[in-house]
XYZ file of C-alpha atoms in Angstrom:
609
model
C -6.118 -27.342 32.646
C -4.184 -24.428 31.501
C -6.388 -22.252 29.127
C -4.926 -20.911 25.917
C -4.554 -17.502 25.418
C -3.538 -15.671 22.414
C -0.190 -13.667 23.037
C -1.482 -10.304 22.613
C -4.868 -10.748 24.776
C -2.982 -11.542 28.350
C -4.048 -8.450 30.534
C -4.097 -7.738 34.556
C -7.553 -10.010 34.813
C -5.408 -12.963 34.268
C -3.086 -12.162 37.144
C -2.905 -15.537 39.195
C -4.285 -17.899 36.124
C -2.173 -20.751 34.562
C -2.323 -19.985 30.966
C -0.478 -21.448 27.711
C 0.819 -19.689 24.732
C 2.474 -20.386 21.795
C 4.449 -18.568 19.116
C 7.408 -17.373 17.865
C 10.606 -15.845 19.814
C 10.568 -12.375 18.947
C 13.481 -11.682 20.844
C 15.192 -13.069 23.930
C 17.888 -11.255 26.559
C 19.895 -13.089 29.212
C 20.842 -11.124 31.750
C 23.038 -13.364 33.395
C 20.463 -15.677 35.399
C 17.248 -14.310 34.246
C 16.185 -14.895 30.760
C 13.762 -12.604 29.043
C 11.874 -14.064 25.716
C 9.235 -11.840 23.911
C 6.830 -14.467 22.255
C 4.717 -13.440 19.366
C 1.886 -14.543 17.469
C -0.441 -12.493 15.372
C -2.546 -10.999 17.966
C 0.769 -9.310 19.741
C 3.482 -10.603 22.328
C 3.830 -11.563 25.623
C 6.765 -11.615 27.966
C 8.141 -14.803 29.831
C 10.435 -14.627 32.443
C 12.387 -17.721 33.198
C 14.618 -17.860 36.557
C 16.547 -21.112 36.979
C 15.516 -21.199 40.739
C 11.961 -21.142 39.725
C 12.380 -24.015 36.937
C 15.926 -25.352 36.098
C 14.779 -27.525 33.314
C 13.139 -24.312 31.482
C 15.961 -22.172 32.033
C 17.940 -25.004 30.085
C 15.814 -25.344 27.543
C 15.538 -21.208 27.368
C 19.130 -20.837 27.112
C 19.115 -22.811 23.485
C 16.420 -20.849 21.968
C 17.077 -18.129 19.079
C 14.953 -15.467 17.277
C 11.745 -17.395 15.398
C 12.053 -20.591 17.358
C 7.936 -21.582 17.599
C 7.393 -22.515 21.510
C 4.936 -23.767 24.059
C 4.637 -22.101 27.305
C 2.560 -22.886 29.700
C 2.872 -20.782 33.271
C 1.372 -18.547 35.907
C 0.507 -15.010 34.906
C 1.910 -12.529 37.206
C 2.123 -8.646 37.901
C 5.505 -7.003 36.376
C 7.389 -5.681 39.082
C 7.553 -1.828 39.666
C 9.749 -0.414 36.894
C 9.236 -2.973 34.407
C 5.930 -2.280 33.055
C 5.630 -1.197 29.643
C 2.595 1.246 28.730
C 3.528 0.873 25.035
C 2.445 -2.798 24.927
C -1.135 -4.086 25.869
C 0.555 -6.948 27.544
C 3.004 -4.872 29.236
C 1.469 -5.096 32.944
C 1.997 -8.626 32.931
C 4.466 -11.739 32.561
C 4.597 -15.447 32.347
C 6.744 -17.589 34.884
C 6.932 -20.717 32.922
C 6.039 -24.522 34.533
C 6.617 -26.095 31.142
C 8.630 -24.805 28.542
C 8.438 -26.933 25.180
C 10.628 -25.805 21.964
C 8.372 -27.015 19.265
C 10.533 -26.258 16.485
C 14.168 -24.451 16.147
C 14.769 -21.890 13.068
C 17.623 -21.529 11.100
C 19.490 -17.624 11.094
C 16.922 -15.671 9.167
C 18.026 -13.766 5.716
C 16.994 -10.927 7.443
C 15.124 -9.897 10.755
C 11.325 -9.985 11.139
C 11.307 -8.043 14.050
C 12.716 -5.162 12.623
C 12.126 -2.415 9.960
C 13.249 -3.939 6.739
C 12.908 -0.854 4.427
C 16.755 -1.277 3.604
C 15.911 -5.341 2.609
C 16.172 -6.018 -1.373
C 12.036 -6.505 -2.289
C 13.392 -9.437 -4.176
C 14.656 -11.164 -0.768
C 11.701 -10.290 0.735
C 9.499 -11.871 -2.007
C 11.465 -15.151 -2.232
C 11.177 -15.547 1.886
C 7.361 -14.174 1.607
C 6.501 -16.704 4.712
C 8.850 -14.978 6.590
C 8.198 -11.501 5.429
C 4.797 -12.190 6.320
C 5.523 -12.508 10.117
C 6.311 -9.099 10.370
C 3.763 -7.101 12.623
C 3.242 -4.543 9.511
C 2.484 -7.396 7.239
C 0.073 -8.770 9.187
C -1.594 -5.606 9.899
C -2.472 -5.254 6.081
C -3.547 -8.524 5.619
C -5.875 -8.210 8.882
C -6.871 -4.906 7.724
C -7.624 -6.578 3.937
C -9.743 -9.166 6.154
C -11.710 -6.370 7.622
C -12.604 -4.323 4.557
C -13.976 -7.726 2.606
C -15.728 -8.719 5.800
C -17.421 -5.157 5.784
C -18.264 -5.391 2.178
C -19.702 -8.813 2.530
C -22.042 -7.926 5.668
C -23.099 -4.564 4.055
C -24.426 -6.325 0.871
C -25.829 -9.572 2.628
C -28.184 -7.296 4.821
C -28.943 -5.251 1.856
C -30.536 -8.484 -0.148
C -27.422 -9.674 -2.444
C -26.555 -12.846 -3.060
C -22.868 -14.087 -3.452
C -22.495 -16.393 -6.372
C -19.288 -17.939 -7.589
C -18.532 -17.704 -11.290
C -16.211 -19.736 -13.102
C -12.529 -19.486 -13.642
C -12.071 -21.912 -16.786
C -14.349 -19.873 -19.476
C -14.328 -18.620 -23.053
C -11.854 -16.239 -24.322
C -13.622 -13.066 -25.689
C -10.653 -10.259 -25.423
C -11.870 -7.015 -23.901
C -8.917 -5.281 -23.673
C -6.170 -6.453 -21.636
C -4.617 -10.238 -22.860
C -6.220 -13.259 -21.563
C -4.260 -15.741 -19.873
C -4.817 -19.191 -21.765
C -5.362 -22.688 -20.084
C -5.039 -25.443 -22.583
C -7.647 -28.215 -22.428
C -6.302 -31.754 -22.202
C -9.492 -33.290 -23.497
C -10.308 -30.649 -26.453
C -7.156 -30.644 -28.338
C -5.927 -27.385 -29.795
C -8.626 -25.806 -27.639
C -7.912 -23.231 -24.580
C -10.015 -21.913 -21.595
C -9.349 -18.388 -20.352
C -9.010 -16.954 -16.812
C -11.509 -14.326 -16.469
C -10.522 -10.823 -16.681
C -13.529 -10.084 -14.945
C -16.987 -11.744 -14.268
C -18.699 -9.193 -16.774
C -20.617 -11.414 -18.803
C -21.416 -13.782 -16.145
C -22.606 -11.566 -13.892
C -24.894 -9.717 -16.708
C -26.086 -13.493 -17.526
C -26.976 -13.521 -13.917
C -29.607 -10.809 -14.267
C -31.256 -12.514 -17.242
C -31.321 -15.373 -14.917
C -33.468 -13.416 -12.403
C -31.119 -13.285 -9.285
C -31.694 -9.293 -9.642
C -28.839 -8.587 -6.687
C -25.489 -10.355 -7.270
C -21.874 -9.850 -5.622
C -18.790 -11.889 -5.386
C -15.087 -11.372 -4.206
C -13.696 -12.330 -7.419
C -10.516 -13.431 -8.479
C -9.505 -11.919 -11.729
C -6.510 -12.282 -13.916
C -4.798 -9.957 -16.883
C -1.968 -10.426 -18.962
C -0.464 -7.112 -19.084
C 2.061 -4.695 -17.773
C 2.728 -4.162 -13.978
C 2.625 -1.063 -11.839
C 2.909 -0.233 -8.325
C -0.922 -0.356 -8.053
C -1.344 -3.427 -10.606
C -0.999 -7.119 -10.297
C -1.304 -10.054 -12.984
C -3.907 -11.383 -10.778
C -5.987 -9.572 -8.493
C -9.544 -9.610 -6.066
C -12.394 -6.972 -6.811
C -16.079 -6.657 -5.333
C -18.213 -7.386 -8.169
C -21.875 -6.467 -8.052
C -24.733 -6.322 -10.229
C -28.415 -5.400 -9.995
C -31.305 -5.553 -11.710
C -33.622 -3.019 -12.746
C -31.341 -0.094 -11.355
C -30.837 3.590 -11.725
C -27.621 5.098 -11.902
C -28.453 6.969 -8.861
C -29.027 3.857 -6.819
C -25.793 2.050 -7.699
C -23.726 5.467 -6.645
C -25.836 5.528 -3.629
C -25.334 1.997 -2.587
C -21.707 2.052 -3.188
C -21.085 5.219 -1.459
C -22.733 4.296 1.735
C -20.324 0.996 1.938
C -17.468 3.168 1.571
C -18.641 5.971 4.124
C -19.536 3.333 6.711
C -16.064 1.300 5.905
C -14.101 4.720 6.507
C -15.815 5.119 9.576
C -15.652 1.673 10.914
C -11.790 1.710 10.072
C -11.236 5.028 11.626
C -9.209 3.350 14.838
C -7.159 1.557 12.857
C -6.332 3.965 9.916
C -6.566 7.321 11.347
C -8.171 8.393 7.908
C -10.898 10.441 7.888
C -13.568 11.533 5.036
C -12.880 14.570 3.460
C -16.477 15.330 2.280
C -19.808 13.563 2.165
C -21.638 12.977 0.007
C -18.900 12.285 -2.104
C -18.468 15.329 -4.920
C -19.292 14.478 -8.384
C -17.532 15.769 -11.623
C -18.248 14.743 -15.229
C -15.646 13.675 -17.209
C -15.299 16.552 -19.067
C -14.947 18.768 -15.878
C -12.480 16.451 -14.036
C -10.161 16.493 -17.234
C -10.712 20.761 -17.106
C -9.671 21.323 -13.637
C -7.297 18.373 -12.753
C -5.908 17.016 -16.144
C -7.195 13.425 -14.890
C -10.079 11.347 -14.841
C -9.071 9.958 -11.215
C -8.136 13.443 -9.767
C -6.325 13.755 -6.346
C -8.958 16.786 -4.823
C -7.216 16.699 -1.297
C -5.158 19.894 -2.594
C -6.359 22.531 -5.008
C -3.698 23.874 -7.497
C -6.260 23.198 -10.253
C -5.379 24.034 -14.250
C -6.020 27.270 -15.409
C -7.233 27.945 -19.273
C -5.747 31.169 -20.684
C -6.749 30.343 -24.328
C -9.105 33.056 -24.734
C -6.386 35.583 -23.121
C -3.585 35.051 -25.356
C -4.698 33.403 -28.310
C -3.734 37.078 -30.379
C -0.559 37.176 -28.178
C 2.779 37.927 -29.966
C 4.089 34.682 -28.450
C 3.527 32.416 -31.204
C 3.902 29.173 -29.228
C 0.763 30.193 -27.580
C -1.439 32.005 -30.314
C -0.139 28.991 -32.916
C -1.342 26.165 -30.728
C -4.419 27.962 -30.282
C -4.828 28.443 -34.053
C -4.358 25.229 -34.654
C -7.013 23.437 -32.579
C -5.246 23.364 -29.185
C -5.567 25.359 -26.284
C -3.135 27.024 -23.448
C -3.348 26.120 -19.873
C -1.320 26.693 -16.788
C -0.653 25.537 -12.877
C 0.242 28.404 -10.113
C 2.903 26.882 -7.978
C 2.965 28.684 -4.793
C 6.113 29.956 -3.689
C 8.290 28.410 -6.604
C 9.286 32.094 -8.316
C 12.861 31.628 -6.493
C 13.326 28.395 -8.750
C 16.694 27.799 -10.546
C 17.211 27.536 -13.997
C 18.359 23.743 -13.235
C 15.083 23.512 -11.332
C 13.071 25.245 -14.191
C 14.664 22.951 -16.417
C 13.604 19.907 -14.475
C 9.924 20.705 -14.938
C 10.381 20.973 -18.615
C 11.659 17.520 -18.811
C 8.926 16.224 -16.648
C 6.241 17.274 -19.053
C 8.205 16.189 -21.975
C 7.709 12.505 -20.657
C 4.157 13.063 -21.134
C 4.529 14.150 -24.897
C 4.167 17.765 -24.022
C 6.450 19.887 -26.229
C 7.947 22.230 -23.589
C 6.859 24.209 -20.564
C 6.498 28.355 -20.568
C 7.056 30.004 -17.223
C 6.656 33.249 -15.524
C 8.088 33.948 -12.074
C 5.879 36.634 -10.457
C 7.368 39.128 -7.999
C 6.773 42.913 -7.383
C 8.719 45.969 -7.085
C 7.177 49.254 -5.803
C 3.890 47.414 -6.007
C 4.233 46.971 -9.391
C 3.952 43.159 -10.991
C 6.967 42.020 -12.654
C 7.776 38.727 -14.144
C 11.398 36.824 -14.786
C 10.869 34.956 -17.972
C 12.104 34.557 -21.572
C 8.617 34.907 -22.442
C 7.709 38.235 -20.216
C 8.963 40.241 -23.174
C 5.646 39.189 -25.387
C 3.274 40.590 -23.008
C 2.303 44.158 -21.907
C 2.089 44.749 -18.106
C -1.206 44.826 -18.167
C -1.657 41.634 -19.575
C 0.515 40.168 -17.257
C -1.689 41.514 -14.373
C -4.483 39.934 -16.271
C -2.861 36.579 -16.415
C -1.787 36.565 -13.083
C -5.395 37.416 -11.939
C -6.938 34.497 -13.696
C -4.364 32.203 -11.861
C -5.011 34.345 -8.660
C -1.950 35.180 -7.850
C -1.382 37.993 -6.351
C 2.234 40.456 -6.372
C 5.195 39.462 -3.546
C 3.743 35.741 -3.052
C 6.831 34.501 -5.267
C 4.459 32.392 -7.154
C 5.588 30.783 -10.528
C 3.168 30.396 -13.364
C 4.004 27.130 -15.725
C 1.953 26.699 -19.051
C 1.502 23.908 -21.784
C 0.114 24.762 -25.101
C -0.935 21.983 -27.062
C -3.529 19.375 -28.061
C -6.197 19.455 -25.518
C -5.225 15.686 -24.356
C -1.504 16.484 -24.327
C -1.952 19.621 -22.080
C -4.247 17.976 -19.932
C -2.299 14.967 -19.048
C 1.054 16.564 -18.856
C -0.375 19.250 -16.532
C -2.151 16.688 -14.533
C 0.756 14.829 -13.787
C 2.891 17.908 -12.907
C 0.011 18.874 -10.698
C 0.386 15.549 -8.671
C 4.265 15.534 -8.880
C 4.444 19.327 -7.339
C 1.923 19.065 -4.723
C 3.998 16.306 -3.204
C 7.054 18.174 -3.454
C 5.102 20.910 -2.238
C 4.022 18.826 0.801
C 0.405 20.128 -0.312
C -1.231 16.628 0.781
C -2.886 15.514 3.724
C -2.119 11.792 4.090
C -4.817 11.475 6.829
C -7.585 12.361 4.449
C -9.625 10.201 2.250
C -10.733 12.398 -0.977
C -13.602 10.609 -2.459
C -15.149 11.570 -5.552
C -17.449 10.268 -8.221
C -16.541 10.973 -12.162
C -19.445 10.614 -14.360
C -20.399 11.222 -17.805
C -17.508 9.591 -19.389
C -17.156 9.149 -23.352
C -18.685 6.022 -24.822
C -16.205 5.282 -27.282
C -12.587 7.091 -28.407
C -10.967 6.488 -31.751
C -8.351 4.116 -32.289
C -5.856 5.486 -35.011
C -3.701 2.752 -35.181
C -6.345 0.267 -36.162
C -9.182 2.795 -37.718
C -11.864 1.505 -35.620
C -13.745 2.708 -32.410
C -12.463 1.354 -29.085
C -14.886 1.346 -25.882
C -14.072 3.743 -23.205
C -14.683 1.442 -20.404
C -16.051 -2.154 -22.124
C -18.383 -2.771 -24.862
C -21.036 -3.679 -22.893
C -21.457 -0.077 -21.276
C -24.886 1.419 -22.437
C -24.711 4.864 -23.817
C -27.000 7.304 -22.389
C -30.602 7.038 -23.453
C -30.585 10.338 -25.087
C -27.369 9.356 -26.802
C -28.329 6.190 -28.242
C -28.962 7.981 -31.984
C -25.588 9.121 -31.730
C -24.265 5.619 -32.369
C -25.420 5.985 -36.205
C -24.700 9.630 -36.640
C -21.603 10.445 -34.259
C -20.271 7.937 -32.124
C -17.589 10.109 -30.663
C -20.183 12.357 -29.065
C -21.890 9.964 -27.294
C -21.719 9.771 -23.451
C -22.150 6.046 -21.416
C -23.957 5.716 -18.717
C -20.807 4.720 -16.848
C -19.276 5.808 -13.431
C -15.844 5.868 -11.680
C -15.283 6.243 -7.911
C -12.028 7.913 -7.627
C -10.073 8.202 -3.983
C -6.831 10.154 -3.616
C -5.814 10.008 -7.221
C -6.735 6.212 -7.612
C -9.483 5.069 -9.300
C -10.928 2.452 -6.459
C -14.126 1.178 -8.768
C -15.914 1.544 -12.048
C -19.421 0.707 -13.449
C -22.023 1.134 -15.708
C -25.643 0.740 -16.877
C -25.300 -2.163 -19.138
C -26.792 -2.430 -22.758
C -29.702 -5.278 -22.410
C -30.909 -4.958 -26.195
C -29.542 -7.012 -28.685
C -29.642 -4.221 -31.788
C -27.577 -1.857 -29.399
C -25.337 -4.565 -28.467
C -24.871 -5.548 -31.726
C -24.247 -2.033 -32.935
C -21.557 -1.364 -30.477
C -19.608 -4.296 -31.846
C -19.987 -3.416 -35.339
C -18.600 0.125 -34.326
C -15.797 -1.856 -32.864
C -14.924 -3.526 -36.225
C -16.411 -7.010 -35.180
C -18.133 -8.788 -38.258
C -21.138 -10.235 -37.770
C -19.516 -13.713 -37.694
C -16.679 -12.600 -34.974
C -19.637 -11.414 -33.066
C -21.377 -14.541 -33.144
C -18.487 -16.710 -32.184
C -17.299 -14.173 -29.192
C -20.384 -13.058 -27.666
C -22.971 -14.889 -29.404
C -24.321 -16.303 -26.048
C -24.999 -13.036 -24.655
C -26.709 -11.441 -27.536
C -28.921 -14.645 -27.451
C -29.566 -14.017 -23.972
C -31.142 -10.707 -24.755
C -34.033 -12.332 -26.726
C -35.176 -14.156 -23.552
C -36.164 -11.419 -21.316
C -33.339 -9.439 -20.313
C -34.001 -6.830 -17.596
C -32.243 -3.434 -17.381
C -29.189 -3.826 -15.087
C -26.247 -2.298 -14.147
C -23.335 -2.677 -11.721
C -20.001 -1.762 -10.337
C -16.483 -3.629 -9.440
C -13.949 -2.284 -6.776
C -10.545 -3.097 -6.730
C -10.048 -4.851 -3.224
C -6.041 -4.027 -3.189
C -6.371 -0.605 -4.090
C -9.047 -0.230 -1.080
C -6.837 -1.549 0.813
C -3.674 0.448 -0.351
C -5.796 3.663 0.252
C -7.096 2.695 3.671
C -4.074 1.819 4.618
C -1.894 4.892 3.312
C 0.157 2.234 0.973
C 1.923 3.130 -2.272
C 2.747 -0.566 -3.443
C -0.031 -2.927 -4.069
C 2.425 -6.037 -3.487
C 2.490 -4.956 0.808
C -1.286 -5.533 0.711
C -1.345 -9.160 -0.836
C -0.339 -12.360 0.884
C 1.504 -13.604 -1.909
C 2.079 -11.238 -4.770
C 4.035 -11.548 -8.117
C 7.058 -9.235 -9.114
C 7.115 -6.333 -11.427
C 7.943 -9.214 -14.121
C 4.783 -10.948 -13.300
C 7.050 -13.884 -11.918
C 6.909 -15.833 -8.340
C 9.875 -15.346 -6.540
C 9.014 -17.891 -3.601
C 7.987 -20.692 -5.824
C 9.894 -19.717 -8.907
C 7.353 -19.357 -11.119
C 6.500 -19.709 -14.169
C 8.706 -22.728 -14.551
C 9.113 -25.479 -17.215
C 7.071 -28.297 -17.210
C 8.017 -31.901 -18.278
C 7.547 -33.568 -21.783
C 4.515 -35.933 -20.298
C 2.482 -32.964 -19.228
C 2.924 -30.981 -22.776
C 2.280 -34.233 -24.482
C -1.188 -34.771 -22.619
C -2.146 -31.116 -23.454
C -0.984 -31.828 -27.169
C 1.250 -28.849 -27.184
C 4.996 -28.881 -28.458
C 7.423 -25.964 -27.804
C 9.941 -24.044 -29.557
C 13.485 -24.104 -27.842
C 13.444 -21.121 -25.201
C 16.912 -19.675 -24.398
C 16.323 -17.418 -21.353
C 18.678 -14.420 -20.140
C 18.468 -14.911 -16.463
C 20.406 -11.522 -15.930
C 17.774 -9.598 -18.134
C 15.057 -11.644 -17.474
C 14.024 -12.037 -20.931
C 13.336 -15.167 -23.376
C 14.095 -15.833 -26.999
C 12.779 -18.081 -28.973
C 14.550 -20.036 -31.593
């Protein structure tokens, strides 16, 4: 009997062997007698050569096929004739001469060709016909890369004594940040389950249950606005340990990602910038990069000038500092020749992030002396300009542009941090072959919510303060640092975690600071607080986004390209047309009544009346 082979696995070793291959017609060429078909499956492609003199019936069938027909071919493998070998194709040394040619299923003309690049195809069309889009070799490579990453994670943790334990999808609504997706209960009228935003509470309860090392490839759901790196449902590597130190967790996960990068290097061609991964405190990352998820593949760090310009005649600078703000800037190499229009574009860019404006100095040299072309240059002496340029490391004759923001520290950090990333892209300072991982540690535990006049947890309410900062919860909560850590790569947060609170009184104090009443705390989190009274071990963990990890290793910028069936930016499923109305009987079974909803399909907005 003919042996069945994947199309992409035929080699010279199979010459003379009778084989069967199955797949889709990638393309067909009729040379007026000979017909050549490239048959494709996810392993690759094999060439089929049909000569009417060898098999007239096969030739008749082959004359009918078009792209994406499904075929089953049985035949002899032979060496391709001299001059027709394709060294760019793994199967390019051989071809199949069919003895049996079977059309399993025809295909209608496609809305777009899956054997060609589809960058010009509207993404909604691709999502509407996702089952066709997924036939494209690129998309199949993305899904296979995802599989390899998840398998490596499972094997790595299994070899280190972790148990994979599934946690429920239907659980209690305990809002922790994003909005929950709610599921009505038929048997408990008027009550709802929630889909988990993460297994956070359940994995902590597993530590109290004594499992010590847990992980899960967990599905999570968050009803929040979408971005290029965010979806309403996603997958994360979820992990928890009992009795860990922060160092143990960081070392464990660093080993995982180093091993993963080295394992995938032949596929991704991406190499690590450094190992071990550098570590930055939150305060250091914000000061140097203006972000708690810095891209460290390039320099161009933020420079603080506050001490140099606090007494400046330029009141924008001195006034901001006197009001508790700061002045920081960036050195943009070779940009001194920017036109006024280009400079105005930079001003408009930072204004998106609440900066009031952007001052600038365009540095040049004349007769060896530093000069500056800028409306603000008149407020500074030649010595002051030289001192400012020196602070940035700028030199005469280099044509550097110095840009400054004077404002409150959060605005300065965010606006310049965003500008730093944007200019690195424009100036082509980023090496896309590099994976630049780093750890961010020592986050603030709490941040003040002006709108609601209460404290919010920076990570989540189960994050422990550093042991030496527990007393600050009663005296100065805003000064408390969290025993929390994020893993960042190339400007993306790939994972975040913390050592958890395991003492009831500390956890209750956290909820109190977040303005939960004792009754609300008991109603929403009583199961956690009660469990802490039955021998809760110290514990901690981390969660890593699978989609973001795949994005980074693949060099993709859109999370939808590393998921099999993603949602659109409006959180809808274009292929299945979900969400969708349900019939009245289903609603009656769930004891739900609806207002009349009028949907404007052009703007994809709903109006309830």
